[in-house]
Coordinates of C-alpha atoms and ligand atoms in Angstrom, one line a residue:
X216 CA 81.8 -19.5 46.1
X217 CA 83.0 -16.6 44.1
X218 CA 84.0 -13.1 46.2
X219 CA 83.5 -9.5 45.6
X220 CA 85.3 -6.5 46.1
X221 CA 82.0 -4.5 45.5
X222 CA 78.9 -5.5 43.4
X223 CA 78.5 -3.6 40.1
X224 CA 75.6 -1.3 41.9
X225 CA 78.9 0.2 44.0
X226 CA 80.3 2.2 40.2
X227 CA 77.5 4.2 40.6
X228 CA 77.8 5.0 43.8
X229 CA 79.9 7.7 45.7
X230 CA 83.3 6.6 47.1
X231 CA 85.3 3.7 46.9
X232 CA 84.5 0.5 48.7
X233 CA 87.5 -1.8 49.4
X234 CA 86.1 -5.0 51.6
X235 CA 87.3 -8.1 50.7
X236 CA 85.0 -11.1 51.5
X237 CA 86.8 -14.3 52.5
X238 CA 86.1 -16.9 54.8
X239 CA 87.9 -16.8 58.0
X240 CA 89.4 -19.8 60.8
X241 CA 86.7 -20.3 63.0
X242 CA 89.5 -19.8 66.0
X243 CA 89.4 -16.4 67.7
X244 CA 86.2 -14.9 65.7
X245 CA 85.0 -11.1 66.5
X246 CA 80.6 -11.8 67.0
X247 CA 79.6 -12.1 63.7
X248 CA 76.7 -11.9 61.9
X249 CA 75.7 -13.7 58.7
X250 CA 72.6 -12.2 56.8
X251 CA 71.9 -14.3 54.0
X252 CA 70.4 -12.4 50.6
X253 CA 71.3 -8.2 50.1
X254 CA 67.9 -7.5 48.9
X255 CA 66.5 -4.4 50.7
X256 CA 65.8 -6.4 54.2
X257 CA 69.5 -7.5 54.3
X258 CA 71.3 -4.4 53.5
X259 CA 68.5 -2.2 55.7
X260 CA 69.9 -4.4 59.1
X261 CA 73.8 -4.3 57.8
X262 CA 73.1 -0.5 57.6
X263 CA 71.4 0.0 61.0
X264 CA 73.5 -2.6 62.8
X265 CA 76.9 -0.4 60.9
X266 CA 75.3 2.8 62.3
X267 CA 74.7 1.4 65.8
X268 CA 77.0 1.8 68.9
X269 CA 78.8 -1.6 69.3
X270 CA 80.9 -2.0 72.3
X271 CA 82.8 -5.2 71.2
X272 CA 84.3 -5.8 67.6
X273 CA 81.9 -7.2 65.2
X274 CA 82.0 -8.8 61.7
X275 CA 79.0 -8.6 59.6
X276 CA 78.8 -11.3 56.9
X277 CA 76.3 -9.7 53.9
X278 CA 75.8 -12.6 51.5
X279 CA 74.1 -12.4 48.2
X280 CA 73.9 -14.9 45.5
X281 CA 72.5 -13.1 42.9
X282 CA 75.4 -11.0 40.5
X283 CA 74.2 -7.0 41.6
X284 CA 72.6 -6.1 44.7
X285 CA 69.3 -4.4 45.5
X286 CA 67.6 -7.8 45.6
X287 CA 64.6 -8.9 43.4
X288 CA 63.0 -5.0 43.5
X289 CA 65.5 -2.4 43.2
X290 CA 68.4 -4.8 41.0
X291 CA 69.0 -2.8 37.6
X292 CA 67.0 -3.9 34.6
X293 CA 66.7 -3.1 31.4
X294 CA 63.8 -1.2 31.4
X295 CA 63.1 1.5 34.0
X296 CA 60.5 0.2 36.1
X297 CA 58.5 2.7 38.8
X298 CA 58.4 2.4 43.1
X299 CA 54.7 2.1 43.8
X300 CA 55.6 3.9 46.8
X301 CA 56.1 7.3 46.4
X302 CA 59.4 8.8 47.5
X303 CA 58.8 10.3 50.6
X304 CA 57.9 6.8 51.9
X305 CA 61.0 5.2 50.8
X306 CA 63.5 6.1 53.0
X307 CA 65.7 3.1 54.5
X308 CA 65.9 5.5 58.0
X309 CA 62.8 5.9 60.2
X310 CA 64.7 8.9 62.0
X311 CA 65.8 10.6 58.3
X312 CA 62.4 9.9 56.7
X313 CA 62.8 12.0 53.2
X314 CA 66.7 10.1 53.4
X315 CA 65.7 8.7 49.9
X316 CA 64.4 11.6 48.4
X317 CA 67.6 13.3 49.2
X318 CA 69.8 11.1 47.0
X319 CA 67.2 11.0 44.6
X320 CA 67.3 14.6 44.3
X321 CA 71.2 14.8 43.9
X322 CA 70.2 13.2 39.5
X323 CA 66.8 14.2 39.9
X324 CA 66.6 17.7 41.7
X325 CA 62.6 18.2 40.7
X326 CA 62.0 15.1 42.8
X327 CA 59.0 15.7 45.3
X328 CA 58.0 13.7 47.9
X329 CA 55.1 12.8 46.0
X330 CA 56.8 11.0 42.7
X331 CA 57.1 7.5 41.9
X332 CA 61.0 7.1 40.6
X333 CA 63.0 4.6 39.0
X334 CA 63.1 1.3 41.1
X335 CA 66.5 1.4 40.3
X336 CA 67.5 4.6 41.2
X337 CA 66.3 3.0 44.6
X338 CA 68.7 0.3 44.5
X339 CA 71.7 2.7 43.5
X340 CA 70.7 4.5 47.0
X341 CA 70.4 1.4 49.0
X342 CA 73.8 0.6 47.8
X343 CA 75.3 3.9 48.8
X344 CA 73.9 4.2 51.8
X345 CA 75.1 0.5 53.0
X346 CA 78.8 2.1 51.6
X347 CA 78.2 5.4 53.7
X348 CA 77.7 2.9 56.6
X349 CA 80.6 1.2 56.2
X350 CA 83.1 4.1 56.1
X351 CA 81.6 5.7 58.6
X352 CA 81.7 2.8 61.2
X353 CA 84.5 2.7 63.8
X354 CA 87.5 -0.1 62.7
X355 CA 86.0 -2.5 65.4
X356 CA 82.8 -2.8 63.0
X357 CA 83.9 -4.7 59.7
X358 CA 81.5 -5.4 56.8
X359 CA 82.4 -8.1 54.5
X360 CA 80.3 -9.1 51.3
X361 CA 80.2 -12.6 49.6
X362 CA 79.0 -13.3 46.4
X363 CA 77.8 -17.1 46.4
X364 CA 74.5 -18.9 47.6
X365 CA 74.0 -20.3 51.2
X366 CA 72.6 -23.9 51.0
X367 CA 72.8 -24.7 54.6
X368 CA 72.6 -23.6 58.1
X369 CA 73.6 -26.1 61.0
X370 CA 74.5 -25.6 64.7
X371 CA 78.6 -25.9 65.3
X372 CA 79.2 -28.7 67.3
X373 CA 79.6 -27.9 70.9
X374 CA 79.3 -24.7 70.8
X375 CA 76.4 -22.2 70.5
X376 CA 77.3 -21.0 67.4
X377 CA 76.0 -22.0 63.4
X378 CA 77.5 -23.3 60.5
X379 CA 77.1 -21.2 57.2
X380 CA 77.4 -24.0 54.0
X381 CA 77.7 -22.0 50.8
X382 CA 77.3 -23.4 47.3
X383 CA 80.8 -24.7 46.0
X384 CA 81.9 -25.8 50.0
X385 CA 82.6 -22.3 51.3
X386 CA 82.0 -22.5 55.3
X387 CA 81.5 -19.6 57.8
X388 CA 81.1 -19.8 61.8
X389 CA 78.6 -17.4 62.8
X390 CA 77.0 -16.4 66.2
X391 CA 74.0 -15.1 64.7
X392 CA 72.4 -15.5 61.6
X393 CA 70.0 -13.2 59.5
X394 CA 67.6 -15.3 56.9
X395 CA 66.5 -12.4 54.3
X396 CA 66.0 -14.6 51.1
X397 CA 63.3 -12.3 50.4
X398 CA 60.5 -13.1 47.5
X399 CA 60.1 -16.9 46.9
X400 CA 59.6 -17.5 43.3
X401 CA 56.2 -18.2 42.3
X402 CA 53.9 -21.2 42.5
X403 CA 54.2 -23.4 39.0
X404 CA 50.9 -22.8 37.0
X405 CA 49.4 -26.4 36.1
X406 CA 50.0 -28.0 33.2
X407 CA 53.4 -25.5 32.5
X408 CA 55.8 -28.3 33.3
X409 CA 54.9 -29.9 29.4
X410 CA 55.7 -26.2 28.1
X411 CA 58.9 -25.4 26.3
X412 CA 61.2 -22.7 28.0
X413 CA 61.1 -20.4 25.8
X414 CA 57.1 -20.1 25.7
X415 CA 56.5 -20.3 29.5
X416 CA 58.7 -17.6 32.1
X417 CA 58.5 -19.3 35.2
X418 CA 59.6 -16.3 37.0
X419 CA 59.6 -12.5 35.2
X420 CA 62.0 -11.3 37.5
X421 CA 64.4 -14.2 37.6
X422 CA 64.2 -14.6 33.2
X423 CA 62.6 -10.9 31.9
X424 CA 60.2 -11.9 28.5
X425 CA 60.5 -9.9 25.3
X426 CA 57.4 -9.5 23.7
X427 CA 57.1 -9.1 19.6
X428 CA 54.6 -7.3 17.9
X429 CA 52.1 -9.9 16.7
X430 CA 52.2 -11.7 19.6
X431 CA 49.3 -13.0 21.6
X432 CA 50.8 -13.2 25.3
X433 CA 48.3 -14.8 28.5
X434 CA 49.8 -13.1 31.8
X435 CA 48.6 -15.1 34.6
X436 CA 48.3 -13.2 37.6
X437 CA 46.5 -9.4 37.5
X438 CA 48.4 -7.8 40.3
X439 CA 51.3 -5.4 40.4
X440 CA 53.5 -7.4 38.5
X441 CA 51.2 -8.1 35.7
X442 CA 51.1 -4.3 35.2
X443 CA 54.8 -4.3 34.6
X444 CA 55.3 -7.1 32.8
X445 CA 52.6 -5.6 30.5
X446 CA 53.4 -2.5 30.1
X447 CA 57.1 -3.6 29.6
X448 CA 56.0 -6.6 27.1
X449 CA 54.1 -3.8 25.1
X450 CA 56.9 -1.0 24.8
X451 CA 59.4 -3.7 23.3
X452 CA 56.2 -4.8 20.9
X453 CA 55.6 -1.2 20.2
X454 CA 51.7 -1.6 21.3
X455 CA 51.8 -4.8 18.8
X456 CA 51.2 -7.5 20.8
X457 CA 47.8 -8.8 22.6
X458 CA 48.2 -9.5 26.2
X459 CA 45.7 -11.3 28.0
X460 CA 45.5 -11.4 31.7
X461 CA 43.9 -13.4 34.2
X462 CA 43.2 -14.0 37.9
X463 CA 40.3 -16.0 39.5
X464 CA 38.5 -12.8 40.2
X465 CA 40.3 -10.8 37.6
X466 CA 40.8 -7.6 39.7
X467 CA 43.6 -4.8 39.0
X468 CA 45.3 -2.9 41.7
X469 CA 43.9 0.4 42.0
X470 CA 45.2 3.9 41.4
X471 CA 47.7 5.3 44.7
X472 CA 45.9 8.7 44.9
X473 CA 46.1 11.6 47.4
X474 CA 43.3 12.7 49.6
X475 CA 42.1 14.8 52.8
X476 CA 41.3 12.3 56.0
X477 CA 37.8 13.1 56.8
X478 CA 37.3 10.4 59.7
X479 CA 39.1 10.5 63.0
X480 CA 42.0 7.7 62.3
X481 CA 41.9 6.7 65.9
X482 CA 38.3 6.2 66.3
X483 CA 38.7 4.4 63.3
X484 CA 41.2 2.1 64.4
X485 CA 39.3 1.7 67.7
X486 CA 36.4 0.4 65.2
X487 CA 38.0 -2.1 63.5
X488 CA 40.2 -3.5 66.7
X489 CA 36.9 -4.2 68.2
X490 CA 35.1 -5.7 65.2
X491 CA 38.7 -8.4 64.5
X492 CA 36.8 -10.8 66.5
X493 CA 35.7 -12.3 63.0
X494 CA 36.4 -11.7 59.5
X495 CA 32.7 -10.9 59.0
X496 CA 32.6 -7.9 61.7
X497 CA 36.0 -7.0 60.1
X498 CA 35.1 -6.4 56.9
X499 CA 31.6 -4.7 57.6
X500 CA 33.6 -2.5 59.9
X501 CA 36.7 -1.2 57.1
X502 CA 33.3 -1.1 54.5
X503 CA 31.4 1.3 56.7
X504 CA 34.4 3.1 57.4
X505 CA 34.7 3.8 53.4
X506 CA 31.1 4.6 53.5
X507 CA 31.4 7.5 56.2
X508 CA 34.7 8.7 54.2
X509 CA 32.7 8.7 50.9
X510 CA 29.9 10.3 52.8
X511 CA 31.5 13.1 54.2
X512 CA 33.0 13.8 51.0
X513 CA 36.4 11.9 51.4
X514 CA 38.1 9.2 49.8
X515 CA 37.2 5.2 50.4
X516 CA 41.1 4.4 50.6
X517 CA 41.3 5.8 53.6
X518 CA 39.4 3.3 55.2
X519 CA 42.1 0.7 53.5
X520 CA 45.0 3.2 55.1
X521 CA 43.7 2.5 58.4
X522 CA 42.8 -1.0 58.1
X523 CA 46.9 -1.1 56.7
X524 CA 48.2 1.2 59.6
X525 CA 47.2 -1.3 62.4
X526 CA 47.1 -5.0 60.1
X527 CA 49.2 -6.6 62.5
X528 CA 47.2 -6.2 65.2
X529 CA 44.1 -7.3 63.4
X530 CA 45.9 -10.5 62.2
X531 CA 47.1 -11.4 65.4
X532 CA 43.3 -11.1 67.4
X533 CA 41.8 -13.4 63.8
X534 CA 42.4 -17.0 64.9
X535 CA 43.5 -19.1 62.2
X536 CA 40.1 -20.9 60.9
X537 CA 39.5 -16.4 60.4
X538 CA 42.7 -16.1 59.2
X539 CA 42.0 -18.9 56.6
X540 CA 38.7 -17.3 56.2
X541 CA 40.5 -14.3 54.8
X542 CA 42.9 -16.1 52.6
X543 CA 40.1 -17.9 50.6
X544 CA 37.1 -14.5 50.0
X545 CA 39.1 -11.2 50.9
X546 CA 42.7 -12.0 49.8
X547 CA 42.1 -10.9 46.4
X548 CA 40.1 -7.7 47.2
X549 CA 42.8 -6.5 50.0
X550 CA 45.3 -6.9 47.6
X551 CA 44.3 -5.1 45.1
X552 CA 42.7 -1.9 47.1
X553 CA 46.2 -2.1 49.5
X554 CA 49.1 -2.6 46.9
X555 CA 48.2 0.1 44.1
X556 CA 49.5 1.7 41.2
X557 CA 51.5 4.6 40.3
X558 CA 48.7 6.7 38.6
X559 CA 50.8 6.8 35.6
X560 CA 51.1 3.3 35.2
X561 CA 47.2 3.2 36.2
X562 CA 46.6 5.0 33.2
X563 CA 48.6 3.3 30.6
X564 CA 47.3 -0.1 31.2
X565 CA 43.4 1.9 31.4
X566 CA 43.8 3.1 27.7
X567 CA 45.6 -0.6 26.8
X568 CA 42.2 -2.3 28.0
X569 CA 40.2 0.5 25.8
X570 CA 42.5 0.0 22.8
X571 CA 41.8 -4.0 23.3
X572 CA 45.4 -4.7 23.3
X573 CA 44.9 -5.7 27.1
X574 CA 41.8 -8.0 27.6
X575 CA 41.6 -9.0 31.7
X576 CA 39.5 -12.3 32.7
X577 CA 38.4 -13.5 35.8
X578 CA 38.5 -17.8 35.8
X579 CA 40.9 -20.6 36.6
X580 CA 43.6 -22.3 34.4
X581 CA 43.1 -25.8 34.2
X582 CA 45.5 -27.0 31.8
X583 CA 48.4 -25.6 28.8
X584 CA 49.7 -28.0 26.3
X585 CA 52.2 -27.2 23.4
X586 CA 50.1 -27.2 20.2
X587 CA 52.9 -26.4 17.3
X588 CA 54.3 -23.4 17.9
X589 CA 51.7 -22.2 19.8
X590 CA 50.1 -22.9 23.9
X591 CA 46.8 -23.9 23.8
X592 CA 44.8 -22.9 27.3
X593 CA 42.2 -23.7 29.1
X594 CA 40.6 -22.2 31.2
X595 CA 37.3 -21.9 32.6
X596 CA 35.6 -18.3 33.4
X597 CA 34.5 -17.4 37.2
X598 CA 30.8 -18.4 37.5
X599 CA 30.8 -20.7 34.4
X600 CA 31.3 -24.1 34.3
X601 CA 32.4 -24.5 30.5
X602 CA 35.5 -24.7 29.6
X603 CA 37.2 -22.8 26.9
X604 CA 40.3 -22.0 25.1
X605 CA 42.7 -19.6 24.0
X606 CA 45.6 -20.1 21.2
X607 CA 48.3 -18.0 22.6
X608 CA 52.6 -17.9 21.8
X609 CA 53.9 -17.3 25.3
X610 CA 52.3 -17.9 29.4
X611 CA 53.8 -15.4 31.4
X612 CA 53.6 -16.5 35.4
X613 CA 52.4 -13.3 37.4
X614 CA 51.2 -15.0 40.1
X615 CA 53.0 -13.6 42.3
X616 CA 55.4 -14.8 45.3
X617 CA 54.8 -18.4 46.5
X618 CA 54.7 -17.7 50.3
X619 CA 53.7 -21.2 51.5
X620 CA 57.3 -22.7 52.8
X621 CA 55.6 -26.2 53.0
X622 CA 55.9 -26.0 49.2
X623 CA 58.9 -24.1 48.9
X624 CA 61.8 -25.5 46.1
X625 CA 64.8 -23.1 48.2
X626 CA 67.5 -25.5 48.9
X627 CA 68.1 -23.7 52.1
X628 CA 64.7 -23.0 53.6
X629 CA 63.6 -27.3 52.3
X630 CA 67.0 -27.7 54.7
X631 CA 66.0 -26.0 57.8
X632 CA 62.3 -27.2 57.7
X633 CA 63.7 -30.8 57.2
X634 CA 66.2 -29.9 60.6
X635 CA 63.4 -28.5 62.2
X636 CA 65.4 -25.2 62.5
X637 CA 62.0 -23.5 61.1
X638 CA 58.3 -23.9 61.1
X639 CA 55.9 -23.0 58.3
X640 CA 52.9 -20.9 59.0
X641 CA 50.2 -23.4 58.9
X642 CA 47.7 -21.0 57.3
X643 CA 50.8 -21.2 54.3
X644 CA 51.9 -17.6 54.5
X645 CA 55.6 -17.5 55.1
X646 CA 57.6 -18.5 58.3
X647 CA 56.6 -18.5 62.0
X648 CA 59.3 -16.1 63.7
X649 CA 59.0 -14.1 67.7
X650 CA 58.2 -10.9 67.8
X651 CA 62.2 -10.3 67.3
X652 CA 62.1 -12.2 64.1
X653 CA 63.2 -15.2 65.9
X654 CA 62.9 -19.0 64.5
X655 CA 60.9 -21.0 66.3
X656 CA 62.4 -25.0 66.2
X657 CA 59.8 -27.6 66.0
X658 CA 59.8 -28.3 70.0
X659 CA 58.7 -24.5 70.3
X660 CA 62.2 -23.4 71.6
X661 CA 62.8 -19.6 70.3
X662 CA 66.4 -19.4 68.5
X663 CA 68.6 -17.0 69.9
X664 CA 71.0 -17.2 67.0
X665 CA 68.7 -17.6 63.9
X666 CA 66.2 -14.7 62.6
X667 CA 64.0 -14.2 59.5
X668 CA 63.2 -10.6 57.7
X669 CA 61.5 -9.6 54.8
X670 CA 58.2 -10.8 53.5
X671 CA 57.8 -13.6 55.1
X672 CA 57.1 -12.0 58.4
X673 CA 53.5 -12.3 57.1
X674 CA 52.5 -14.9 59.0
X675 CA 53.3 -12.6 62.4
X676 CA 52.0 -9.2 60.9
X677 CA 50.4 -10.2 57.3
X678 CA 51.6 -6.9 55.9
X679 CA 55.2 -6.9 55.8
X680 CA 56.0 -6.7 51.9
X681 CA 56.6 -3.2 51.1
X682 CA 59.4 -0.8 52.5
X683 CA 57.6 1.0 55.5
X684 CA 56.7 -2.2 56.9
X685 CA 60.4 -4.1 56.4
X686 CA 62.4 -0.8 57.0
X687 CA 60.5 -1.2 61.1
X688 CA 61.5 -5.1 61.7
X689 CA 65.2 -3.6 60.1
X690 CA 65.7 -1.5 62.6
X691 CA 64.4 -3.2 65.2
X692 CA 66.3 -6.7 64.6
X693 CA 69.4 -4.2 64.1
X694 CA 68.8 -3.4 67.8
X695 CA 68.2 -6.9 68.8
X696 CA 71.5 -7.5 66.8
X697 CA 73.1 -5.0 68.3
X698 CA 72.7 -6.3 72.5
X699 CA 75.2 -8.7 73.6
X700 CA 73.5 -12.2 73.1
X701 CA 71.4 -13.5 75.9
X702 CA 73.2 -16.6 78.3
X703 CA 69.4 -17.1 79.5
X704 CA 67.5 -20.3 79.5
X705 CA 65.4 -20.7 75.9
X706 CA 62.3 -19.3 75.7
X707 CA 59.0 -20.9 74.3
X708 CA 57.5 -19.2 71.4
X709 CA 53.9 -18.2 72.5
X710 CA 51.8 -20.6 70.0
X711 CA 50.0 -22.7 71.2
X712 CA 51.0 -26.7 70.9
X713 CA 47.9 -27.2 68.2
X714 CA 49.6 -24.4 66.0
X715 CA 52.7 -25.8 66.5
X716 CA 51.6 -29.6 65.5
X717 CA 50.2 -27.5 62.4
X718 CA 53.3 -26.3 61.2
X719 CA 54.5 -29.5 61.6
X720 CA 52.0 -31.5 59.8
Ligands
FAD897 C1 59.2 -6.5 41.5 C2 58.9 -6.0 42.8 C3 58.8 -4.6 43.0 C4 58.6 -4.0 44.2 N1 58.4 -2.7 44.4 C5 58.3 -2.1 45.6 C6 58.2 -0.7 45.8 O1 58.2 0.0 44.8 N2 58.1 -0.2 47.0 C7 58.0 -1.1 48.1 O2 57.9 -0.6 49.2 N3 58.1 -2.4 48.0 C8 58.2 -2.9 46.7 N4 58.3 -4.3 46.6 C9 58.2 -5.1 47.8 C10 59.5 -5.7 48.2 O3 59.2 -7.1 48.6 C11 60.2 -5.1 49.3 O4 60.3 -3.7 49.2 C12 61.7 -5.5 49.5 O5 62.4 -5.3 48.3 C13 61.9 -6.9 49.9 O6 63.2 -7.1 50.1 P1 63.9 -8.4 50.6 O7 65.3 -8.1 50.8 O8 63.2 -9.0 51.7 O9 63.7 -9.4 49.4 P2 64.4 -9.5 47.9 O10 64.4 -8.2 47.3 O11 63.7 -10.6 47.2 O12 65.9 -9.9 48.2 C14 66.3 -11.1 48.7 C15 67.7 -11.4 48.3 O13 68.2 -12.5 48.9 C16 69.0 -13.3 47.9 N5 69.0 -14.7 48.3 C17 67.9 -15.5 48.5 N6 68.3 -16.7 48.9 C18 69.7 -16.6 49.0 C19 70.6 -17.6 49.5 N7 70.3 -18.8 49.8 N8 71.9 -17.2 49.5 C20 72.3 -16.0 49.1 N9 71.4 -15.0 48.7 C21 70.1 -15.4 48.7 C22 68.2 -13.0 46.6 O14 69.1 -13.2 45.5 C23 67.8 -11.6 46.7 O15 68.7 -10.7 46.2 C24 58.5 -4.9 45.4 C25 58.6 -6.3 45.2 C26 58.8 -6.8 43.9 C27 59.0 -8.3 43.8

């Protein structure tokens, strides 16, 4: 376990921050709190639980294992990648919504609400404003940072409090514990374990390719982070190389665009409540929705905006034979209508498919192989059911986060399942929390010392990935955090015992 005075994010920000993270006797502790990863959930619930009234002294543990902060997102890079959330949805505050824009507009001062800015720039403000936090709290509120990796959680013995295991033997007693860990890495594509290293990137955001001019690249995966990765791999090959992507159904995220509401959002809403008896009456009902938006000369995405506003509520009424329902035929199409593009970005990949230097399939990977220098894949297209090939120099996984804990390779998520601290979603999309973010164990007992945040909470809400969502379930465990911890008997979490058997199986 290494420790920080700041992480390098903190040079860029205003004043100086001075907390040195070191691992205290367990005798005598002030309540703390661990959160585990300082990505935006973790730093969002250190900065709410900083700003909140505490009445007793309290500790707060931020760990992060990777070397800067602003987790996988908003970490610096070398190349200035773009929100897909404009900036007046950014803000880390619910009560200072335009909080971002603000700071952005202190190095950017023609910043509008309406601009998609450096992810990075986004990072610098998370960092500041965790920093702000801190000097601002009163001296019975102490923020500590740790630089190291947490490899296990345990309950202390005798007492009601866990045990925090970092990598390198580093132990901390805690009385609560936030799990943000964020993104899981993505799924391995078959056939890349006989691939060399430096042919196949596992992960973009973990090990960021280079592209060369000449090169013919196969993205897999044709969501947001295949537009990066793309537009990226083609800036450092000057336009030069030959990119091609593909996804079962071979669908791009759309344009974000502005429009006029022409339909009345609560009636709306009301519509598709009624109709999330099935996935069938569901998706008639957001498609007619479009249709009366289109119709009354308005914009289909609106339909999509109100279908997003209430998605938790519709998950929760699908059961989970619906819920699977969706995950195998709409999956694909949500995602791409619900997580778009900065139109800028929506352009520039547009005129790479026109020049050819971007070709998009839609089909399956069924196996890579090393052939000289080069990968050969195949791959078979949607519809077809002949395989064919394609010579390429580099596979570039785009796939996306792998959000099914059963097969997760985390040391310290394998741990807790294999404890039975946590339960998998059985549908295989994230972790089963309360409606506090609270760990179910696997007899159904609620933890009152263990919570989950970040995009994960998926299998309570389904969308929980972007800011808006996680900024919510920030400032609401922050609240949680901030109310002395219950002495009353455990409660059950409300799933049934066949969902709870799933998770378990
Ligand atoms: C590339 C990318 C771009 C995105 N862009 C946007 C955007 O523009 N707007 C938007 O609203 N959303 C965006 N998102 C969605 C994003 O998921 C959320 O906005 C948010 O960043 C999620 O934050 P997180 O803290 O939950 O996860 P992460 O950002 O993944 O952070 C988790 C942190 O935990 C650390 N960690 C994990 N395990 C451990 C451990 N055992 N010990 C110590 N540390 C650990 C990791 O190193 C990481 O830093 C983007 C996501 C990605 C992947």
């Amino acid at each position: 376990m290494d420790t920080l005075r700041t992480f390098p994010h903190a040079r860029h920000s205003a004043g100086a921050f001075a907390t040195r993270a070191h691992v205290r006797p367990t005798d005598s502790l002030p309540r703390t709190v661990v959160i585990v990863g300082a990505g935006f959930s973790g730093t969002a619930v250190a900065i709410h639980l900083l700003r909140l009234p505490q009445p007793a002294p309290l500790r707060i543990v931020l760990i992060e294992r990777a070397p800067t902060a602003g987790g996988l997102a908003y970490a610096i890079r070398e190349r200035p990648y773009l929100l897909n959330v404009p900036a007046g949805r950014m803000s880390a505050s619910s009560v200072d919504p335009l909080e971002f824009l603000a700071y952005a507009q202190r190095t950017l001062p023609n910043a509008t609400a309406e601009d998609f800015l450096p992810r990075e720039l986004y990072g610098q403000y998370l960092e500041a404003s965790l920093l702000n936090a801190a000097q601002a709290s009163p001296l019975h509120i102490k923020l500590e940072r740790i630089h190291g990796e947490v490899i296990a959680i345990e309950p202390a013995r005798r007492t009601s409090r866990v045990e925090v295991h970092l990598d390198g033997g580093g132990r901390i007693t805690a009385h609560t514990v936030v799990l943000a860990p964020g993104n899981p890495a993505p799924a391995a594509l078959s056939g890349s374990e006989k691939l060399p290293e430096s042919r196949y990137i596992a992960d973009p955001w973990q090990s960021p390719p280079v592209f060369r001019a000449g090169e013919t690249v196969l993205v897999v995966g044709t969501g947001l982070t295949m537009a990066d990765i793309v537009l990226a791999g083609q800036d450092a090959a000057k336009g030069q190389a030959t990119i091609h992507a593909i996804s079962r159904h071979g669908l791009v995220p759309a344009s974000q665009s502005d429009f006029q509401q022409v339909n009345d959002e609560r009636q709306g809403r009301d519509l598709l409540r009624e109709a999330a008896v099935s996935l069938r009456h569901l998706v008639r009902a957001v498609r007619a929705l479009a249709e009366d938006a289109e119709l009354r000369g308005g914009d289909w995405r609106e339909a999509i905006g109100t279908a997003r506003a209430i998605a938790p509520s519709l998950w929760q009424r699908l059961a989970a034979d619906e819920r699977m329902r969706f995950l195998r035929h709409v999956h694909s199409y949500w995602d791409v209508h619900r997580h778009r593009l900065p139109p800028c970005s929506w352009s520039a990949l547009n005129e790479l498919r026109r020049e050819g230097r971007l070709v998009v399939h839609a089909g399956r990977i069924l196996d890579m192989e090393g052939v000289s220098r080069k990968i050969k894949v195949t791959w078979r297209a949607r519809g077809t059911s002949a395989a064919t090939t394609l010579l390429v120099d580099r596979v570039v996984n785009c796939t996306g986060p792998q959000y099914d804990l059963r097969r997760t390779g985390e040391r310290l998520l394998r741990s807790l399942l294999a404890q039975g601290m946590a339960l998998a979603d059985p549908c295989g999309v994230g972790i089963m929390t309360d409606e506090f973010g609270a760990l179910p164990d696997a007899s159904g007992r609620v933890a009152r010392n263990l919570y989950y945040i970040g995009p994960m909470l998926r299998s309570r809400y389904w969308e929980a990935t972007a800011v808006p969502e996680l900024r919510t379930h920030a400032e609401q465990l922050a609240r949680r955090l901030a109310l002395p911890v219950q002495s009353s008997s455990p409660r059950r979490h409300p799933a049934g015992r066949r969902e709870l058997a799933a998770a378990l199986a």
